[in-house]
CSV table of C-alpha atoms in Angstrom, one decimal:
chain,number,residue,atom,x,y,z
A,1,MET,CA,0.0,0.0,0.0
A,2,TYR,CA,1.1,3.6,-0.6
A,3,ASN,CA,0.2,6.8,1.3
A,4,GLU,CA,-0.3,10.3,-0.2
A,5,LYS,CA,3.5,10.8,-0.1
A,6,ASP,CA,4.0,7.7,-2.2
A,7,GLU,CA,5.6,5.9,0.8
A,8,LYS,CA,5.3,2.2,0.7
A,9,TYR,CA,3.6,0.2,3.5
A,10,LEU,CA,3.7,-3.6,3.9
A,11,ASP,CA,0.1,-4.7,4.7
A,12,CYS,CA,0.0,-7.7,7.1
A,13,ILE,CA,-3.5,-7.1,8.3
A,14,ASN,CA,-6.0,-6.5,5.5
A,15,ASN,CA,-7.8,-9.8,5.0
A,16,VAL,CA,-10.5,-8.0,3.1
A,17,ALA,CA,-8.2,-7.3,0.1
A,18,HIS,CA,-8.0,-11.1,-0.2
A,19,VAL,CA,-6.3,-11.4,-3.5
A,20,GLY,CA,-4.3,-8.1,-3.3
A,21,HIS,CA,-5.3,-4.5,-3.3
A,22,CYS,CA,-6.9,-3.4,-6.5
A,23,HIS,CA,-6.2,-6.6,-8.3
A,24,PRO,CA,-6.6,-5.7,-12.0
A,25,ASP,CA,-8.8,-8.8,-12.8
A,26,VAL,CA,-11.2,-7.9,-10.0
A,27,VAL,CA,-11.3,-4.2,-11.0
A,28,GLU,CA,-11.9,-5.1,-14.6
A,29,ALA,CA,-14.7,-7.5,-13.9
A,30,GLY,CA,-16.5,-5.0,-11.7
A,31,SER,CA,-16.0,-2.2,-14.2
A,32,LYS,CA,-17.1,-4.1,-17.2
A,33,GLN,CA,-20.3,-5.3,-15.5
A,34,MET,CA,-21.1,-1.7,-14.3
A,35,GLU,CA,-20.8,-0.6,-18.0
A,36,LEU,CA,-23.4,-3.3,-19.0
A,37,LEU,CA,-25.9,-3.4,-16.2
A,38,ASN,CA,-26.4,-3.3,-12.5
A,39,THR,CA,-29.9,-3.7,-11.1
A,40,ASN,CA,-32.1,-4.6,-8.2
A,41,SER,CA,-31.5,-8.3,-7.4
A,42,ARG,CA,-35.2,-9.0,-7.7
A,43,PHE,CA,-34.4,-9.5,-11.4
A,44,LEU,CA,-32.5,-12.7,-12.1
A,45,HIS,CA,-29.2,-12.4,-13.8
A,46,ASP,CA,-26.8,-15.1,-15.1
A,47,ASN,CA,-24.0,-13.9,-12.8
A,48,LEU,CA,-26.1,-14.8,-9.8
A,49,VAL,CA,-26.7,-18.3,-10.9
A,50,LEU,CA,-23.1,-18.8,-12.1
A,51,TYR,CA,-21.6,-17.5,-8.9
A,52,ALA,CA,-23.9,-19.6,-6.7
A,53,GLN,CA,-22.8,-22.7,-8.6
A,54,ARG,CA,-19.1,-21.8,-8.3
A,55,LEU,CA,-19.4,-21.1,-4.6
A,56,GLN,CA,-21.4,-24.2,-3.8
A,57,ALA,CA,-18.8,-26.4,-5.6
A,58,THR,CA,-16.3,-25.5,-3.0
A,59,LEU,CA,-18.5,-26.9,-0.2
A,60,PRO,CA,-19.9,-30.2,0.8
A,61,GLU,CA,-22.9,-31.2,-1.5
A,62,LYS,CA,-25.3,-30.9,1.4
A,63,LEU,CA,-24.7,-27.1,1.6
A,64,SER,CA,-26.6,-26.2,-1.6
A,65,VAL,CA,-28.8,-23.1,-1.1
A,66,CYS,CA,-27.3,-19.6,-1.2
A,67,TYR,CA,-28.6,-16.3,0.2
A,68,PHE,CA,-26.6,-13.3,-1.0
A,69,VAL,CA,-26.3,-10.3,1.3
A,70,ASN,CA,-24.0,-7.3,1.7
A,71,SER,CA,-21.8,-7.8,4.8
A,72,GLY,CA,-20.6,-10.4,7.3
A,73,SER,CA,-22.9,-8.9,9.9
A,74,GLU,CA,-25.9,-9.2,7.6
A,75,ALA,CA,-24.9,-12.8,6.8
A,76,ASN,CA,-24.7,-13.8,10.5
A,77,ASP,CA,-28.0,-12.0,11.3
A,78,LEU,CA,-29.7,-14.0,8.5
A,79,ALA,CA,-28.2,-17.2,9.8
A,80,LEU,CA,-29.8,-16.6,13.2
A,81,ARG,CA,-33.2,-16.0,11.5
A,82,LEU,CA,-32.8,-19.3,9.6
A,83,ALA,CA,-32.0,-21.1,12.8
A,84,TRP,CA,-34.9,-19.6,14.7
A,85,GLN,CA,-37.3,-20.5,11.9
A,86,TYR,CA,-36.0,-24.0,11.3
A,87,THR,CA,-35.9,-25.1,14.9
A,88,GLY,CA,-38.7,-23.1,16.4
A,89,HIS,CA,-36.3,-22.4,19.3
A,90,LYS,CA,-34.7,-19.1,20.4
A,91,ASP,CA,-31.6,-19.7,22.5
A,92,ILE,CA,-28.1,-19.4,21.0
A,93,ILE,CA,-24.8,-20.8,22.3
A,94,THR,CA,-21.7,-18.8,21.5
A,95,LEU,CA,-18.1,-18.9,22.6
A,96,GLU,CA,-16.0,-16.8,25.0
A,97,ASN,CA,-14.5,-13.8,23.4
A,98,ALA,CA,-16.5,-14.4,20.2
A,99,TYR,CA,-17.3,-11.6,17.7
A,100,HIS,CA,-19.9,-12.2,15.0
A,101,GLY,CA,-20.9,-8.7,13.8
A,102,HIS,CA,-22.1,-5.2,14.7
A,103,VAL,CA,-25.9,-5.4,14.4
A,104,SER,CA,-28.0,-5.7,17.6
A,105,SER,CA,-28.7,-9.4,17.2
A,106,LEU,CA,-25.0,-10.1,16.9
A,107,ILE,CA,-23.7,-7.9,19.6
A,108,ASP,CA,-25.9,-10.1,21.9
A,109,ILE,CA,-23.9,-13.2,20.8
A,110,SER,CA,-20.5,-11.5,20.8
A,111,PRO,CA,-18.9,-11.5,24.3
A,112,TYR,CA,-15.9,-9.7,22.7
A,113,LYS,CA,-18.2,-6.7,22.4
A,114,PHE,CA,-20.9,-7.0,25.1
A,115,HIS,CA,-18.4,-7.5,27.9
A,116,GLN,CA,-17.0,-4.1,27.1
A,117,MET,CA,-20.3,-2.4,27.9
A,118,ALA,CA,-20.5,-1.0,31.4
A,119,GLY,CA,-23.5,-2.4,33.3
A,120,ALA,CA,-24.6,-4.4,30.3
A,121,GLU,CA,-26.6,-7.6,31.0
A,122,GLN,CA,-26.2,-10.8,28.9
A,123,ASN,CA,-29.2,-11.6,26.9
A,124,GLN,CA,-31.3,-14.3,28.5
A,125,HIS,CA,-31.4,-16.2,25.2
A,126,VAL,CA,-27.6,-16.3,24.9
A,127,HIS,CA,-25.3,-18.9,26.5
A,128,VAL,CA,-21.5,-18.6,26.5
A,129,ALA,CA,-19.4,-21.7,26.2
A,130,LEU,CA,-15.7,-22.1,27.0
A,131,SER,CA,-13.4,-21.1,24.1
A,132,PRO,CA,-11.8,-24.4,22.9
A,133,ASP,CA,-8.3,-23.0,23.5
A,134,ILE,CA,-5.7,-25.8,24.1
A,135,TYR,CA,-3.0,-23.2,24.7
A,136,ARG,CA,-4.5,-20.9,27.4
A,137,GLY,CA,-7.8,-22.5,28.1
A,138,LYS,CA,-9.2,-24.7,30.8
A,139,TYR,CA,-8.2,-27.9,28.9
A,140,CYS,CA,-4.8,-27.6,27.3
A,141,GLU,CA,-2.5,-29.8,25.2
A,142,ASP,CA,-1.6,-32.0,28.2
A,143,HIS,CA,-5.3,-33.0,28.6
A,144,PRO,CA,-6.0,-36.5,27.3
A,145,ASP,CA,-9.0,-35.4,25.2
A,146,PRO,CA,-9.5,-31.6,25.1
A,147,ALA,CA,-12.0,-31.8,22.2
A,148,THR,CA,-14.4,-34.0,24.3
A,149,ALA,CA,-13.8,-31.9,27.4
A,150,TYR,CA,-14.7,-28.6,25.7
A,151,ALA,CA,-17.7,-30.3,23.9
A,152,GLU,CA,-19.0,-31.6,27.3
A,153,ASN,CA,-19.1,-27.9,28.4
A,154,VAL,CA,-21.5,-27.2,25.6
A,155,LYS,CA,-23.5,-30.3,26.6
A,156,ASP,CA,-23.7,-29.1,30.2
A,157,ILE,CA,-24.9,-25.7,29.0
A,158,ILE,CA,-27.7,-27.4,27.0
A,159,GLU,CA,-28.8,-29.5,30.0
A,160,GLN,CA,-28.9,-26.4,32.2
A,161,ALA,CA,-30.9,-24.5,29.6
A,162,HIS,CA,-33.4,-27.4,29.4
A,163,LYS,CA,-33.8,-27.4,33.2
A,164,LYS,CA,-34.9,-23.8,32.9
A,165,GLY,CA,-37.4,-24.7,30.1
A,166,ARG,CA,-35.2,-23.1,27.4
A,167,LYS,CA,-34.5,-24.7,24.0
A,168,ILE,CA,-31.4,-24.3,21.8
A,169,ALA,CA,-31.8,-23.0,18.3
A,170,ALA,CA,-28.1,-23.0,17.3
A,171,PHE,CA,-24.5,-23.1,18.2
A,172,ILE,CA,-22.4,-20.5,16.4
A,173,ALA,CA,-18.6,-20.3,16.1
A,174,GLU,CA,-15.9,-19.0,13.9
A,175,SER,CA,-14.1,-22.0,12.4
A,176,LEU,CA,-10.9,-20.5,13.7
A,177,GLN,CA,-11.6,-17.9,16.4
A,178,SER,CA,-10.1,-14.6,15.3
A,179,CYS,CA,-10.8,-11.6,17.5
A,180,GLY,CA,-10.9,-14.0,20.5
A,181,GLY,CA,-7.2,-14.7,20.2
A,182,GLN,CA,-6.6,-16.8,17.1
A,183,VAL,CA,-7.9,-20.0,18.7
A,184,ILE,CA,-7.7,-23.2,16.6
A,185,PRO,CA,-10.2,-25.8,18.0
A,186,PRO,CA,-8.9,-29.3,18.7
A,187,VAL,CA,-9.8,-31.8,15.9
A,188,GLY,CA,-13.1,-33.5,16.7
A,189,TYR,CA,-14.5,-30.6,18.8
A,190,PHE,CA,-17.0,-29.4,16.2
A,191,GLN,CA,-18.3,-32.9,15.5
A,192,LYS,CA,-19.0,-33.5,19.2
A,193,VAL,CA,-20.6,-30.1,19.7
A,194,ALA,CA,-22.7,-30.6,16.6
A,195,GLN,CA,-24.0,-33.9,17.9
A,196,HIS,CA,-24.9,-32.4,21.3
A,197,VAL,CA,-26.6,-29.4,19.6
A,198,ARG,CA,-28.5,-31.5,17.0
A,199,ASN,CA,-29.7,-33.9,19.7
A,200,ALA,CA,-31.2,-30.9,21.4
A,201,GLY,CA,-33.0,-29.9,18.2
A,202,GLY,CA,-30.5,-27.1,17.3
A,203,ILE,CA,-28.2,-26.5,14.3
A,204,PHE,CA,-24.6,-25.6,13.8
A,205,ILE,CA,-23.5,-22.3,12.2
A,206,ALA,CA,-19.9,-22.0,11.0
A,207,ASP,CA,-18.8,-18.4,10.7
A,208,GLU,CA,-16.2,-18.2,7.9
A,209,VAL,CA,-16.3,-14.4,7.5
A,210,GLN,CA,-12.6,-13.9,8.4
A,211,VAL,CA,-11.0,-17.3,7.7
A,212,GLY,CA,-12.6,-18.7,4.5
A,213,PHE,CA,-11.6,-18.7,0.8
A,214,GLY,CA,-8.3,-20.7,1.1
A,215,ARG,CA,-6.8,-18.8,4.0
A,216,VAL,CA,-5.9,-21.9,6.0
A,217,GLY,CA,-3.9,-23.2,3.1
A,218,THR,CA,-4.6,-26.9,3.4
A,219,HIS,CA,-8.4,-26.4,2.8
A,220,PHE,CA,-10.7,-23.8,1.2
A,221,TRP,CA,-12.8,-23.5,4.4
A,222,GLY,CA,-11.6,-23.4,8.0
A,223,PHE,CA,-14.3,-25.8,9.2
A,224,GLN,CA,-12.7,-28.5,6.9
A,225,LEU,CA,-9.7,-28.6,9.3
A,226,GLN,CA,-12.0,-30.7,11.6
A,227,GLY,CA,-12.3,-33.5,9.0
A,228,GLU,CA,-14.4,-34.6,6.1
A,229,ASP,CA,-17.0,-36.0,8.4
A,230,PHE,CA,-18.0,-32.6,9.7
A,231,VAL,CA,-20.5,-30.5,7.8
A,232,PRO,CA,-22.2,-27.4,9.4
A,233,ASP,CA,-25.9,-26.7,8.8
A,234,ILE,CA,-25.1,-23.1,7.8
A,235,VAL,CA,-21.9,-21.4,6.6
A,236,THR,CA,-21.6,-17.6,6.6
A,237,MET,CA,-19.0,-15.8,4.6
A,238,GLY,CA,-18.0,-12.2,3.9
A,239,LYS,CA,-14.9,-9.9,4.0
A,240,PRO,CA,-12.6,-11.6,1.4
A,241,ILE,CA,-15.5,-12.7,-0.8
A,242,GLY,CA,-15.5,-9.5,-2.8
A,243,ASN,CA,-11.9,-8.3,-2.2
A,244,GLY,CA,-13.2,-5.1,-0.6
A,245,HIS,CA,-16.5,-4.9,-2.5
A,246,PRO,CA,-19.4,-5.1,0.0
A,247,MET,CA,-20.9,-8.6,-0.5
A,248,SER,CA,-21.4,-11.7,1.6
A,249,CYS,CA,-23.3,-15.0,1.6
A,250,VAL,CA,-25.2,-17.5,3.7
A,251,ILE,CA,-25.2,-21.1,2.5
A,252,THR,CA,-27.3,-23.7,4.0
A,253,THR,CA,-29.1,-27.0,3.4
A,254,ARG,CA,-32.3,-27.4,1.4
A,255,GLU,CA,-34.1,-28.5,4.6
A,256,VAL,CA,-33.3,-25.4,6.4
A,257,ALA,CA,-34.1,-23.2,3.4
A,258,GLU,CA,-37.4,-24.8,2.8
A,259,ARG,CA,-38.5,-24.4,6.4
A,260,PHE,CA,-37.5,-20.7,6.2
A,261,MET,CA,-39.6,-20.3,3.1
A,262,SER,CA,-42.6,-22.0,4.8
A,263,SER,CA,-42.9,-19.1,7.2
A,264,GLY,CA,-44.8,-17.1,4.5
A,265,MET,CA,-42.4,-14.2,4.8
A,266,GLU,CA,-40.6,-13.7,1.6
A,267,TYR,CA,-36.8,-13.0,1.9
A,268,PHE,CA,-35.6,-10.2,-0.3
A,269,ASN,CA,-32.4,-8.2,-0.4
A,270,THR,CA,-32.2,-5.3,-2.8
A,271,PHE,CA,-28.4,-5.4,-3.4
A,272,GLY,CA,-27.5,-8.9,-2.3
A,273,GLY,CA,-26.3,-10.8,-5.4
A,274,ASN,CA,-26.6,-7.9,-7.8
A,275,PRO,CA,-24.8,-8.4,-11.2
A,276,VAL,CA,-21.8,-6.3,-10.3
A,277,SER,CA,-21.2,-8.0,-6.9
A,278,CYS,CA,-21.4,-11.5,-8.5
A,279,ALA,CA,-19.1,-10.5,-11.3
A,280,ILE,CA,-16.6,-9.4,-8.7
A,281,GLY,CA,-17.1,-12.6,-6.7
A,282,LEU,CA,-16.5,-14.7,-9.8
A,283,ALA,CA,-13.3,-12.8,-10.5
A,284,VAL,CA,-12.0,-13.3,-6.9
A,285,LEU,CA,-12.5,-17.1,-7.3
A,286,ASP,CA,-10.8,-17.0,-10.6
A,287,VAL,CA,-7.7,-15.2,-9.2
A,288,ILE,CA,-7.5,-17.6,-6.2
A,289,GLU,CA,-7.4,-20.5,-8.6
A,290,LYS,CA,-5.3,-19.0,-11.4
A,291,GLU,CA,-2.6,-17.7,-9.0
A,292,ASP,CA,-2.8,-20.7,-6.7
A,293,LEU,CA,-3.3,-18.4,-3.7
A,294,GLN,CA,-4.4,-21.3,-1.5
A,295,GLY,CA,-1.1,-23.0,-2.3
A,296,ASN,CA,0.7,-19.8,-1.6
A,297,ALA,CA,-1.1,-19.6,1.8
A,298,LEU,CA,0.2,-23.0,2.7
A,299,HIS,CA,3.8,-22.3,1.4
A,300,VAL,CA,4.3,-18.8,2.8
A,301,GLY,CA,2.3,-19.6,6.0
A,302,GLY,CA,4.6,-22.5,6.7
A,303,TYR,CA,7.7,-20.3,6.0
A,304,LEU,CA,6.3,-17.6,8.3
A,305,THR,CA,5.7,-20.2,11.0
A,306,GLN,CA,9.3,-21.3,10.7
A,307,LEU,CA,10.6,-17.7,11.0
A,308,LEU,CA,8.4,-17.1,14.0
A,309,ASP,CA,9.5,-20.3,15.7
A,310,ASP,CA,13.1,-19.1,15.4
A,311,LEU,CA,12.0,-15.7,16.8
A,312,LYS,CA,10.3,-17.5,19.7
A,313,LYS,CA,13.4,-19.3,20.7
A,314,LYS,CA,15.5,-16.1,20.5
A,315,HIS,CA,13.3,-13.7,22.5
A,316,PRO,CA,12.0,-13.9,26.1
A,317,LEU,CA,9.2,-11.5,25.2
A,318,VAL,CA,7.6,-14.0,22.8
A,319,GLY,CA,5.1,-16.5,24.0
A,320,ASP,CA,6.1,-20.2,24.2
A,321,GLY,CA,3.3,-21.8,22.3
A,322,PRO,CA,2.4,-23.6,19.0
A,323,TRP,CA,2.3,-21.8,15.6
A,324,PRO,CA,-0.4,-23.4,13.5
A,325,VAL,CA,0.4,-23.2,9.8
A,326,CYS,CA,-1.2,-20.4,7.8
A,327,TRP,CA,-3.1,-18.9,10.8
A,328,VAL,CA,-1.7,-17.2,13.9
A,329,GLY,CA,0.4,-17.9,16.9
A,330,PRO,CA,-0.9,-17.5,20.4
A,331,GLY,CA,0.6,-15.2,23.0
A,332,LYS,CA,2.0,-16.2,26.3
A,333,LYS,CA,-0.5,-17.8,28.7
A,334,THR,CA,0.2,-15.2,31.4
A,335,GLY,CA,0.6,-12.2,29.1
A,336,ILE,CA,0.9,-8.6,30.1
A,337,ARG,CA,-2.4,-6.9,29.0
A,338,GLY,CA,-1.6,-5.4,25.7
A,339,HIS,CA,1.0,-2.8,26.7
A,340,LEU,CA,4.1,-4.2,24.9
A,341,PRO,CA,2.3,-5.7,21.9
A,342,LEU,CA,0.7,-2.3,21.2
A,343,GLN,CA,4.1,-0.6,21.7
A,344,LYS,CA,5.5,-3.0,19.1
A,345,LEU,CA,2.7,-2.1,16.7
A,346,ARG,CA,3.4,1.6,17.0
A,347,ILE,CA,7.1,1.0,16.2
A,348,LEU,CA,6.2,-1.2,13.3
A,349,LYS,CA,3.8,1.4,11.9
A,350,GLU,CA,6.6,4.0,12.1
A,351,GLN,CA,8.6,1.5,10.0
A,352,ARG,CA,5.7,1.2,7.5
A,353,ILE,CA,4.5,-2.2,8.5
A,354,LEU,CA,0.9,-2.7,9.4
A,355,LEU,CA,-0.1,-5.3,12.0
A,356,SER,CA,-2.7,-5.6,14.7
A,357,ALA,CA,-3.1,-7.1,18.2
A,358,ASP,CA,-6.0,-9.1,19.5
A,359,GLY,CA,-7.2,-11.6,22.0
A,360,PRO,CA,-8.8,-11.0,25.4
A,361,HIS,CA,-5.6,-9.4,26.7
A,362,ARG,CA,-4.6,-7.8,23.4
A,363,ASN,CA,-1.3,-9.7,23.6
A,364,VAL,CA,-1.4,-11.6,20.3
A,365,LEU,CA,0.1,-10.1,17.2
A,366,LYS,CA,-2.3,-11.0,14.4
A,367,PHE,CA,-1.2,-11.6,10.8
A,368,LYS,CA,-4.0,-11.6,8.3
A,369,PRO,CA,-2.6,-10.2,5.1
A,370,PRO,CA,-3.9,-10.5,1.5
A,371,MET,CA,-3.2,-13.9,0.0
A,372,CYS,CA,-0.4,-12.8,-2.3
A,373,PHE,CA,1.9,-12.2,0.7
A,374,SER,CA,5.4,-13.5,-0.2
A,375,ARG,CA,8.4,-15.1,1.5
A,376,GLU,CA,10.2,-11.8,1.1
A,377,ASP,CA,7.3,-10.0,2.9
A,378,ALA,CA,7.5,-12.6,5.7
A,379,GLU,CA,11.2,-12.1,6.0
A,380,LEU,CA,10.9,-8.3,6.2
A,381,VAL,CA,8.2,-8.2,8.9
A,382,VAL,CA,10.0,-10.8,11.0
A,383,GLU,CA,13.3,-9.0,10.7
A,384,LYS,CA,11.6,-5.8,11.9
A,385,ILE,CA,9.9,-7.6,14.8
A,386,ASP,CA,13.2,-9.2,15.7
A,387,GLN,CA,14.9,-5.8,15.9
A,388,ILE,CA,12.1,-4.3,17.9
A,389,LEU,CA,12.1,-7.1,20.4
A,390,THR,CA,15.9,-6.9,20.8
A,391,ASP,CA,15.7,-3.2,21.5
A,392,LEU,CA,12.8,-3.6,24.0
A,393,GLU,CA,14.6,-6.4,25.8
A,394,LYS,CA,17.7,-4.3,26.2
A,395,THR,CA,15.6,-1.4,27.5
A,396,LEU,CA,13.8,-3.7,30.0
A,397,GLY,CA,17.0,-5.4,31.0
A,398,LEU,CA,15.5,-8.8,30.1
A,399,GLN,CA,17.8,-11.8,29.6
A,400,MET,CA,16.9,-15.1,28.1
A,401,SER,CA,16.8,-17.8,30.7
A,402,GLU,CA,18.8,-21.0,30.1
A,403,ALA,CA,17.0,-23.3,27.7
A,404,VAL,CA,15.9,-26.7,29.1
A,405,ILE,CA,16.1,-29.6,26.7
A,406,SER,CA,13.4,-32.1,27.3
A,407,GLU,CA,13.8,-35.9,27.1
A,408,ASN,CA,12.1,-36.0,23.6
A,409,GLY,CA,14.6,-33.4,22.3
A,410,HIS,CA,12.3,-30.4,22.2
A,411,THR,CA,13.4,-27.1,23.6
A,412,LYS,CA,11.4,-25.7,26.5
A,413,ARG,CA,12.0,-22.3,28.0
A,414,LYS,CA,11.8,-20.9,31.5
A,415,GLU,CA,10.1,-17.6,32.1
A,416,PRO,CA,12.5,-14.7,31.1
A,417,SER,CA,14.1,-12.8,34.0
A,418,ASP,CA,15.6,-9.4,34.4
A,419,GLU,CA,19.1,-8.6,35.7
A,420,ASN,CA,17.9,-9.1,39.3
A,421,GLY,CA,16.6,-12.6,38.5
A,422,LEU,CA,12.9,-11.6,38.8
A,423,VAL,CA,10.5,-13.5,36.5
A,424,HIS,CA,8.5,-11.6,33.9
A,425,PRO,CA,5.4,-13.0,32.2
A,426,SER,CA,6.0,-13.0,28.4
A,427,VAL,CA,4.0,-11.1,25.9
A,428,GLY,CA,2.5,-12.9,22.9
A,429,SER,CA,3.5,-12.7,19.4
A,430,GLY,CA,1.4,-14.3,16.7
A,431,HIS,CA,1.2,-15.1,13.1
A,432,LYS,CA,-1.5,-15.6,10.6
A,433,HIS,CA,-1.3,-16.8,7.2
A,434,THR,CA,-1.0,-15.1,3.9
A,435,GLY,CA,-1.4,-12.5,1.4
A,436,THR,CA,-0.3,-8.8,0.2
A,437,LEU,CA,1.5,-6.2,-1.6
A,438,PRO,CA,-0.8,-4.3,-4.0
A,439,HIS,CA,-1.1,-5.0,-7.7
A,440,ASN,CA,-1.7,-1.3,-8.1
A,441,LYS,CA,-0.7,1.6,-5.7
A,442,LYS,CA,-3.4,1.9,-3.1
A,443,LYS,CA,-3.6,5.3,-1.4
A,444,LEU,CA,-3.6,5.0,2.4
A,445,LYS,CA,-5.8,7.8,3.5
A,446,THR,CA,-5.4,7.5,7.3
A,447,LEU,CA,-2.3,6.3,9.1
């Protein structure tokens, strides 16, 4: 990206510009369709049908009905309506630190937001389950079966709700929790949760607004990391779907869609699925395939993982945790609340590198760049972080504790200490997965 002074910035955060800022193929597709026709989506256009077919082909066959809308928030709000109508129930189970959108119905199911409101009371129809975090959570890697343990928490919530005469409409979760701290659920967790929820008459909503469209590298959708035997009842998507153009989609089963139609209330969206939006969506899918951006996500994400692992071993300020390929690394379990990560971000911004921090303690550096992010981009940002951490550790008087080599050959670290031998909790670093520098110069209006 470039600012008004033509200064270059490395964008490590803009997952909306999924295939790169102002990608010429996407720009051309939108421009050409605008020259031909854009109209109220009440009038059927070939682009709508073609795009629905292309999108559905990336998903399990069961997910076959598309509703096109205009934002991730609108998609998740519609998903709740589908769940309420299909089940006849009202209650929703969400996760700790979850964020699903900015409209009223979604603030209610977003602890990431409603816990910030002074004096706010949790909606009686909303139940908050433990985040399936095997790094900082209640059940960690050393637990014999964290997937089952976290799923049992959802089962307990359902049982408690039933005792109060309440019924569960849906469980909703991001396939990989983003704002909540880049949490990757243990394999098998979604399958077990879905079983408990469906046994209670509810359905499973997978929110792919931030993590879909090849970002996880090995698969096109984040929920597919759980295994081929897991299929949600509803999938929502947004952000990267239009490379910055406002569009999104809800895809569900024919059974859910038919029950929704049986309500007698016609669903209509003026702009959802309009010819221009669908032309842009088709172009984004074409670019992902033509430039093998999913493969690039896997390749560069793995390389970035390696670089960050090396950084973790070198610096006492970096959390000692796993780095999942093509997503993000967690911060230290006992992290200082946000101070040093935010300081790092300010220094990086001064060096024209854009990153963000997130998680409940704001101690995770979150990488979510466009998918064209390169090995050279990864080397540059890690080099800058390395220098910043070195300078900070000198300023703070931190020294790396002696490494301890475990019996299986893996290196484990003690907590870092200062010159007086006092232990300091580390501050997290993270990594996400891929994408970036612009195909055209993109003016950065606010810095």
